[in-house]
Amino acid sequence: MDFKLKIENLEKRFGDKVILSGVDLEVDSGTITAIIGKSGTGKSVLLKLMAGILEKENGKISVEYGSENSAQDQKPKAGNLQEIGLSYMFQNNALFDSLSAFDNIALPLVESNSSISASVINQKVKALLKQLDLETVGASYPGDLSGGMNKRIAFARALITEPKIILFDEPTTGLDPERKHTVFDMIQFYKKQFGFTAFLVSHDIPEVYSIVDSIAWLDEGEIKYFGTVDSIDSISDPAIKHYLKTGRLSV
Amino acid sequence: MYLFKLVLNFLSELGEYLIFVLRSCISFGNCRNRFKKLMQSILEIGFRCVLIILIIGLFTGMVMGLQMYYTLVKFGADTALGTAVSLSLIRELGPVLTALMIVGQSGSALTSEIGILRNYEQIDALETMNIDSKGFLAGPRIIAGIICFPILTAFFDLVGIFGGYFSGSVLMGLDAGIYWNKTIDSVQLVDVNGGFLKATIFGFLTMGICTFEGYNAHIKSAFKGIRGVTLAATKAVVKSSVLILIVDYLITSFLL
């Protein structure tokens, strides 16, 4: 079912420090949105608010389905997007060292309260391992595998619950240029296959533009630019245009 | 004013701790694969401490046997050695030393493990997977503590009493029959129950503290990262050790 994800006037503070001072964003389902910006501008905080890991001070995160406008308002305790199915791929993968790749991927299903049988879980994990070309590493532990392999395991774990939304927090950090492109291609490929909506925090400008539908530039706690890659050319401010095109602040 | 703030902070932390422990235990009740998680926690907290508990118990009993023998023999009361060793161990030293040893061995490791999971966002990952992290991580450990502490205390007591026999009878020459008869005659069920009650309470409190400190390592510590985790582990061990002695006094004063 198609939906619109709406973020309205989202605010977050840590003590006296204002991180987000009113973020507004509206994204269609089935798209990939890159969230870009300088370090420390609150990109990961925005994702964590969406995932319900952090609690917002103010604002609303809601989902509107079709034309009926049946909004599911975010409750004060965030995490409501999880009701429509949300996964989060962490910057450092957040895999459990004590679990094998297979068990890591199966974890969300094994521990979920829905009564999915062990054989169904087994089938689903095996299918996903095959799809992501991880068949040979199912019994291996994250500590024994390469960074790129662990990214794929983390991605498989994010996909196992068939989420409608996946949040990627700097999925290419620490990878060489070739592997970066592999990860981007992987996200694009599986987005087409599984049809999820993706938010992708990245510093890889302009490489990340090759897979995204829209860009959200977060600066000084607000979204300063939201639009497609093509529409960057129509920006009148040369400094902003230069930054969005190259990732560098100086012209 | 400073004292008021100190008391307020203490009460606030106590409240947070109690809510955390209760929520963890309740959430664990709703978790899947509870038996597996509990067995794993018993292995981590209990089984790994068996050897060290046996060694400490044996030597504690042996030292007590020696010290008490030399003291009692001055008053011609060396026949009371069995009574003195067994009651001291069962009522006091068994539960207290066992708890201190488990906290030192398993509690610090537990705090560090949960703290590292927090550092590497694995606790956040559990939450995004709709898994209650408190029930998943803390709940089974606290329940395992309640189960393991009395069992290990029993091991400590038995080995300690044997240690007392070894040094008092085998080394110092006290008649073995007297030692064991006095031990059997003097130990009542109420003494054993009292010791187990203490051990159970220590298990609940200390494993609660260790999981609480690890879980909140990123908030409670002045430092983040690895330093935060090591500080959390130190705090957990110190708080648990002090609490064991305070609670021991309180329970003893109620039991006697």
XYZ file of C-alpha atoms in Angstrom:
507
model
C 0.000 0.000 0.000
C 1.380 3.422 -0.953
C 1.906 5.948 1.776
C 3.463 9.301 2.520
C 5.829 9.645 5.438
C 5.486 13.067 7.003
C 7.805 14.691 9.492
C 6.518 17.948 10.882
C 8.332 20.459 13.070
C 10.508 17.781 14.669
C 12.622 19.073 17.536
C 15.341 17.464 19.619
C 17.632 18.831 22.306
C 20.363 17.236 24.385
C 20.415 19.381 27.524
C 20.739 22.962 26.333
C 22.106 21.964 22.950
C 19.528 22.151 20.200
C 20.122 19.428 17.624
C 16.961 19.631 15.544
C 15.013 22.869 15.667
C 12.076 22.053 13.427
C 12.569 19.447 10.752
C 9.895 19.139 8.093
C 10.015 16.406 5.489
C 7.535 14.597 3.285
C 8.569 11.460 1.447
C 6.678 9.070 -0.829
C 6.790 5.338 -0.217
C 9.139 3.294 -2.363
C 11.744 6.039 -2.665
C 15.291 6.430 -1.412
C 16.085 9.685 0.346
C 19.645 10.673 1.158
C 20.076 12.754 4.289
C 23.246 14.761 3.916
C 24.964 17.448 5.946
C 28.018 18.248 7.989
C 29.062 16.018 10.886
C 27.168 16.782 14.077
C 24.139 18.348 12.406
C 21.794 15.669 13.705
C 21.413 13.309 10.740
C 21.711 10.178 12.855
C 19.554 11.788 15.542
C 16.837 12.285 12.930
C 17.005 8.583 12.008
C 16.957 7.559 15.673
C 13.896 9.711 16.287
C 12.188 8.036 13.354
C 13.149 4.613 14.707
C 11.933 5.462 18.195
C 15.350 5.012 19.793
C 15.303 8.638 20.944
C 12.358 10.621 22.218
C 11.491 13.857 20.490
C 10.844 17.137 22.267
C 8.256 18.282 19.818
C 6.809 17.586 16.393
C 5.092 14.746 14.624
C 6.084 11.769 12.523
C 3.141 10.269 10.710
C 2.191 8.052 7.824
C -0.632 8.863 5.441
C -2.111 6.091 3.375
C -3.472 6.802 -0.096
C -6.216 9.402 -0.400
C -7.972 8.499 2.826
C -5.462 10.504 4.849
C -5.680 8.061 7.721
C -2.712 9.404 9.596
C -1.070 7.314 12.260
C 0.247 9.938 14.599
C 3.479 9.392 16.372
C 2.857 8.846 20.055
C 4.956 10.834 22.541
C 7.137 7.733 22.932
C 8.499 7.405 19.426
C 8.571 4.145 17.550
C 5.231 4.119 15.872
C 6.754 3.704 12.454
C 7.633 0.224 13.687
C 3.963 -0.607 13.463
C 4.088 -0.381 9.693
C 7.419 -2.215 9.640
C 10.740 -0.471 10.138
C 14.330 -1.674 10.183
C 17.475 0.188 11.065
C 20.902 -0.566 9.674
C 23.478 0.854 12.060
C 26.721 2.532 11.088
C 28.768 -0.183 12.817
C 26.259 -2.909 11.840
C 25.395 -3.647 15.523
C 25.672 -7.397 14.946
C 25.936 -9.682 17.957
C 29.420 -11.183 18.156
C 28.172 -14.168 20.125
C 25.696 -15.155 17.399
C 26.484 -16.678 14.026
C 25.551 -14.816 10.843
C 22.504 -17.074 10.512
C 21.360 -16.405 14.085
C 21.974 -12.678 13.733
C 19.723 -12.559 10.690
C 17.096 -14.757 12.343
C 17.108 -12.772 15.602
C 14.219 -10.358 14.839
C 11.972 -13.295 13.946
C 13.169 -15.664 16.679
C 12.551 -13.074 19.381
C 9.411 -11.518 17.924
C 6.151 -12.109 19.707
C 4.459 -13.374 16.576
C 4.392 -17.147 16.616
C 6.482 -17.916 13.535
C 7.594 -21.524 13.542
C 11.276 -22.431 13.590
C 11.029 -24.113 10.179
C 9.540 -20.988 8.566
C 12.295 -18.852 10.119
C 14.858 -21.315 8.866
C 13.466 -21.145 5.335
C 13.297 -17.352 5.314
C 16.860 -16.922 6.571
C 18.201 -19.462 4.096
C 16.388 -17.742 1.224
C 17.796 -14.372 2.258
C 21.308 -15.769 2.667
C 21.033 -17.078 -0.874
C 19.671 -13.793 -2.237
C 22.458 -11.793 -0.663
C 25.109 -14.302 -1.660
C 25.873 -15.171 1.966
C 25.206 -18.910 1.836
C 28.751 -19.871 2.710
C 29.015 -17.686 5.803
C 25.810 -18.645 7.626
C 27.712 -20.497 10.351
C 30.476 -17.893 10.676
C 30.620 -15.272 13.389
C 30.781 -11.522 12.627
C 34.269 -11.282 14.134
C 35.570 -13.743 11.545
C 34.131 -11.909 8.540
C 35.146 -8.863 6.533
C 33.526 -5.446 6.920
C 31.713 -5.763 3.613
C 30.374 -9.188 4.523
C 29.140 -7.895 7.876
C 27.359 -5.046 6.073
C 25.490 -7.621 4.017
C 24.586 -9.616 7.123
C 23.314 -6.438 8.779
C 21.365 -5.700 5.608
C 19.918 -9.204 5.613
C 18.871 -8.747 9.238
C 17.185 -5.478 8.279
C 15.335 -7.209 5.432
C 14.217 -10.365 7.249
C 11.091 -8.767 8.719
C 10.114 -7.444 5.271
C 9.950 -3.848 6.513
C 8.239 -1.016 4.692
C 10.930 1.446 5.772
C 14.669 0.922 6.213
C 16.899 3.517 7.813
C 20.552 3.317 6.791
C 22.957 5.172 9.065
C 26.123 5.791 7.067
C 26.186 2.304 5.550
C 29.424 2.920 3.670
C 31.555 4.263 6.516
C 34.975 2.642 6.585
C 34.630 0.966 3.201
C 36.902 1.462 0.226
C 35.447 3.203 -2.883
C 34.727 -0.079 -4.648
C 32.883 -1.566 -1.677
C 30.998 1.713 -1.218
C 29.557 1.344 -4.676
C 28.793 -2.300 -3.994
C 26.779 -1.304 -0.912
C 24.956 1.442 -2.825
C 24.175 -0.968 -5.663
C 22.986 -3.517 -3.120
C 20.589 -1.005 -1.542
C 19.236 0.002 -4.937
C 18.904 -3.576 -6.145
C 17.061 -4.829 -3.080
C 14.923 -1.729 -2.927
C 13.651 -2.672 -6.366
C 13.199 -6.272 -5.261
C 11.559 -5.678 -1.875
C 10.017 -2.253 -2.522
C 10.935 -0.629 0.779
C 11.241 3.086 1.474
C 14.780 4.033 2.430
C 16.423 6.889 4.304
C 20.145 6.954 3.925
C 22.499 9.112 5.948
C 25.660 9.595 3.944
C 28.728 11.768 3.519
C 29.456 10.273 0.113
C 28.573 13.240 -2.069
C 28.039 12.914 -4.989
C 28.421 9.082 -5.155
C 25.252 8.506 -3.166
C 23.215 10.514 -5.713
C 23.430 7.623 -8.158
C 20.874 5.604 -6.184
C 18.648 8.159 -4.469
C 15.370 9.692 -5.579
C 15.665 12.759 -3.405
C 18.121 14.608 -1.192
C 17.482 16.224 2.163
C 20.206 18.612 3.304
C 20.187 19.029 7.068
C 21.903 22.119 8.398
C 21.563 24.098 11.644
C 18.805 21.789 12.828
C 16.585 22.232 9.794
C 16.135 20.775 6.331
C 17.616 23.525 4.173
C 17.093 21.731 0.894
C 14.826 18.937 -0.189
C 14.490 17.885 -3.794
C 15.706 15.648 -6.547
C 19.307 15.416 -7.704
C 18.405 17.135 -10.983
C 16.838 20.107 -9.268
C 20.141 21.042 -7.581
C 21.012 22.927 -10.774
C 18.107 25.278 -10.224
C 19.426 26.475 -6.823
C 20.298 30.162 -7.029
C 22.786 30.322 -4.127
C 26.145 29.255 -5.634
C 27.621 28.181 -2.263
C 24.731 25.817 -1.490
C 24.715 24.576 -5.038
C 28.436 23.897 -4.834
C 28.081 22.093 -1.495
C 25.253 19.884 -2.697
C 27.111 19.026 -5.863
C 30.522 18.380 -4.355
C 30.115 18.031 -0.595
C 32.566 20.912 -0.108
C 31.607 24.163 1.558
C 33.963 26.543 -0.224
C 33.315 27.549 -3.840
C 21.749 21.964 50.568
C 24.486 19.623 49.322
C 23.228 16.858 51.599
C 19.673 17.406 50.362
C 20.850 17.108 46.768
C 22.786 13.978 47.636
C 19.741 12.341 49.232
C 17.579 13.388 46.293
C 20.034 11.879 43.809
C 20.212 8.678 45.837
C 16.432 8.350 45.953
C 16.139 9.138 42.260
C 18.710 6.477 41.366
C 17.088 3.978 43.722
C 13.766 4.557 41.974
C 15.324 4.142 38.538
C 17.052 0.966 39.700
C 13.888 -0.572 41.130
C 11.869 0.257 38.003
C 14.640 -1.193 35.834
C 14.863 -4.442 37.807
C 11.105 -4.943 37.969
C 10.626 -4.108 34.285
C 13.436 -6.467 33.332
C 11.912 -9.363 35.257
C 8.397 -8.694 33.959
C 9.639 -8.275 30.368
C 11.588 -11.510 30.659
C 8.291 -13.233 31.406
C 7.054 -12.124 27.978
C 10.250 -13.076 26.119
C 10.532 -16.021 23.794
C 13.060 -18.823 24.447
C 13.091 -18.051 28.164
C 14.469 -21.427 29.219
C 17.406 -21.185 26.827
C 18.245 -17.659 27.955
C 17.979 -18.611 31.605
C 20.222 -21.653 31.188
C 22.790 -19.529 29.370
C 22.717 -16.963 32.175
C 23.060 -19.678 34.826
C 26.097 -20.930 32.933
C 27.602 -17.416 32.808
C 26.837 -16.390 36.373
C 26.792 -19.641 38.280
C 28.702 -22.401 36.603
C 31.784 -20.331 35.852
C 32.075 -19.409 39.544
C 31.898 -22.945 40.926
C 35.640 -23.580 41.007
C 36.569 -20.258 42.595
C 33.766 -20.655 45.170
C 35.041 -24.121 46.092
C 38.619 -22.888 46.488
C 37.663 -19.798 48.522
C 35.217 -21.846 50.605
C 37.789 -24.498 51.404
C 40.483 -22.054 52.489
C 38.048 -19.859 54.418
C 36.954 -22.942 56.373
C 40.567 -23.985 56.928
C 41.599 -20.562 58.205
C 38.569 -20.430 60.461
C 39.349 -23.907 61.745
C 42.876 -22.869 62.670
C 42.038 -19.481 64.182
C 39.117 -20.752 66.195
C 40.947 -23.834 67.377
C 43.732 -21.717 68.869
C 41.223 -19.338 70.469
C 38.900 -22.030 71.816
C 41.677 -24.233 73.135
C 42.750 -21.408 75.499
C 39.385 -21.678 77.227
C 39.261 -25.449 77.039
C 36.396 -25.194 74.576
C 38.046 -26.695 71.520
C 35.201 -29.210 71.235
C 32.983 -26.321 70.121
C 35.028 -25.908 66.946
C 32.443 -27.640 64.728
C 29.688 -25.400 66.076
C 31.715 -22.219 65.626
C 32.872 -22.985 62.105
C 29.566 -24.274 60.744
C 27.360 -21.558 62.214
C 29.718 -18.756 61.176
C 29.819 -20.110 57.654
C 26.139 -20.936 57.224
C 24.792 -17.784 58.843
C 27.279 -15.162 57.711
C 30.428 -15.909 55.812
C 28.926 -18.331 53.293
C 26.313 -16.003 51.797
C 28.470 -12.867 52.087
C 31.726 -14.227 50.673
C 29.928 -16.178 47.942
C 28.067 -13.045 46.879
C 31.271 -10.979 46.892
C 33.070 -13.603 44.823
C 30.268 -13.876 42.238
C 30.070 -10.100 41.944
C 33.841 -9.937 41.424
C 33.893 -12.714 38.865
C 30.586 -12.617 36.992
C 29.068 -9.282 37.982
C 31.880 -7.152 36.600
C 31.925 -9.199 33.383
C 28.171 -8.814 33.105
C 28.315 -5.031 33.482
C 31.102 -4.790 30.918
C 29.287 -7.005 28.429
C 26.050 -5.035 28.614
C 27.999 -1.758 28.572
C 29.792 -2.810 25.394
C 26.481 -3.823 23.821
C 25.257 -0.330 24.649
C 28.401 1.258 23.189
C 28.090 -0.609 19.921
C 24.408 0.289 19.579
C 23.357 -3.351 19.916
C 20.820 -2.445 22.597
C 19.382 0.172 20.235
C 19.371 -2.491 17.520
C 17.281 -4.767 19.750
C 14.765 -1.978 20.293
C 14.465 -1.326 16.559
C 13.826 -5.049 16.104
C 10.923 -4.745 18.562
C 12.800 -6.845 21.120
C 12.548 -5.632 24.697
C 16.217 -5.195 25.543
C 15.650 -5.227 29.305
C 13.829 -8.543 29.173
C 16.332 -9.915 26.659
C 19.529 -8.885 28.452
C 18.861 -8.068 32.100
C 15.853 -10.232 33.001
C 17.474 -13.675 32.612
C 20.624 -12.527 34.426
C 18.690 -11.269 37.452
C 16.615 -14.470 37.664
C 19.799 -16.538 37.216
C 21.323 -14.606 40.126
C 18.365 -15.502 42.334
C 18.843 -19.188 41.423
C 22.649 -19.373 41.472
C 23.535 -17.464 44.646
C 21.869 -19.913 47.100
C 23.250 -22.948 45.261
C 26.789 -21.591 45.264
C 26.363 -20.556 48.902
C 25.500 -24.173 49.707
C 28.698 -25.293 47.942
C 30.705 -22.713 49.865
C 29.215 -23.779 53.225
C 29.811 -27.492 52.634
C 33.377 -27.090 51.464
C 34.069 -24.546 54.221
C 32.843 -26.902 56.939
C 35.047 -29.594 55.457
C 37.970 -27.114 55.491
C 37.330 -26.478 59.186
C 37.394 -30.225 59.805
C 40.638 -30.559 57.865
C 42.558 -27.918 59.795
C 40.862 -28.527 63.180
C 40.827 -32.323 63.202
C 43.318 -33.579 60.649
C 46.019 -30.975 61.299
C 45.406 -29.922 64.915
C 44.222 -33.262 66.237
C 40.670 -32.515 67.426
C 38.582 -35.661 67.430
C 36.712 -35.913 64.123
C 33.614 -37.410 65.756
C 33.355 -34.422 68.086
C 33.742 -31.981 65.202
C 31.042 -33.556 63.057
C 28.650 -34.270 65.968
C 28.862 -30.678 67.147
C 28.326 -29.476 63.602
C 25.247 -31.625 63.073
C 23.801 -30.822 66.511
C 24.259 -27.078 66.312
C 23.060 -26.341 62.797
C 19.299 -25.842 62.689
C 17.095 -25.515 59.635
C 16.437 -21.880 60.540
C 20.184 -21.149 60.177
C 20.314 -22.745 56.736
C 17.133 -20.946 55.645
C 18.494 -17.644 56.912
C 21.686 -18.116 54.899
C 19.738 -18.999 51.764
C 17.405 -16.053 52.254
C 20.410 -13.746 52.380
C 21.935 -15.372 49.302
C 18.690 -15.027 47.336
C 18.359 -11.341 48.238
C 22.029 -10.726 47.421
C 21.544 -12.423 44.043
C 18.557 -10.265 43.178
C 20.144 -7.005 44.331
C 23.655 -7.450 42.961
C 22.719 -8.834 39.556
C 20.189 -5.996 39.337
C 22.929 -3.446 40.047
C 25.376 -5.036 37.591
C 22.865 -5.124 34.735
C 21.567 -1.625 35.599
C 25.041 -0.076 35.541
C 25.941 -1.784 32.265
C 22.655 -0.901 30.612
C 23.019 2.759 31.582
C 26.792 2.993 31.099
C 26.275 5.741 28.499
C 24.110 7.874 30.803
C 25.400 7.249 34.312
C 29.089 7.601 33.634
C 30.885 10.903 33.184
C 32.788 9.280 30.335
C 31.601 7.645 27.144
C 33.008 4.687 25.276
C 35.372 2.145 26.795
C 36.206 4.385 29.770
C 32.502 4.624 30.518
C 32.196 0.841 30.484
C 35.162 0.282 32.813
C 33.836 2.922 35.197
C 30.415 1.292 35.104
C 31.968 -2.092 35.930
C 33.916 -0.583 38.844
C 30.815 1.196 40.136
C 28.768 -1.980 39.866
C 31.270 -4.021 41.887
C 31.750 -1.327 44.562
C 28.027 -0.659 44.955
C 27.207 -4.367 45.045
C 29.916 -5.105 47.617
C 28.842 -2.292 49.924
C 25.193 -3.238 49.533
C 25.931 -6.886 50.374
C 27.421 -5.888 53.723
C 24.694 -3.358 54.565
C 21.867 -5.732 53.625
C 23.617 -8.560 55.486
C 23.561 -6.494 58.651
C 19.915 -5.555 58.161
C 18.777 -9.140 57.515
C 20.844 -10.474 60.418
C 19.309 -7.940 62.777
C 15.839 -9.101 61.679
C 16.664 -12.812 61.856
C 18.311 -12.844 65.292
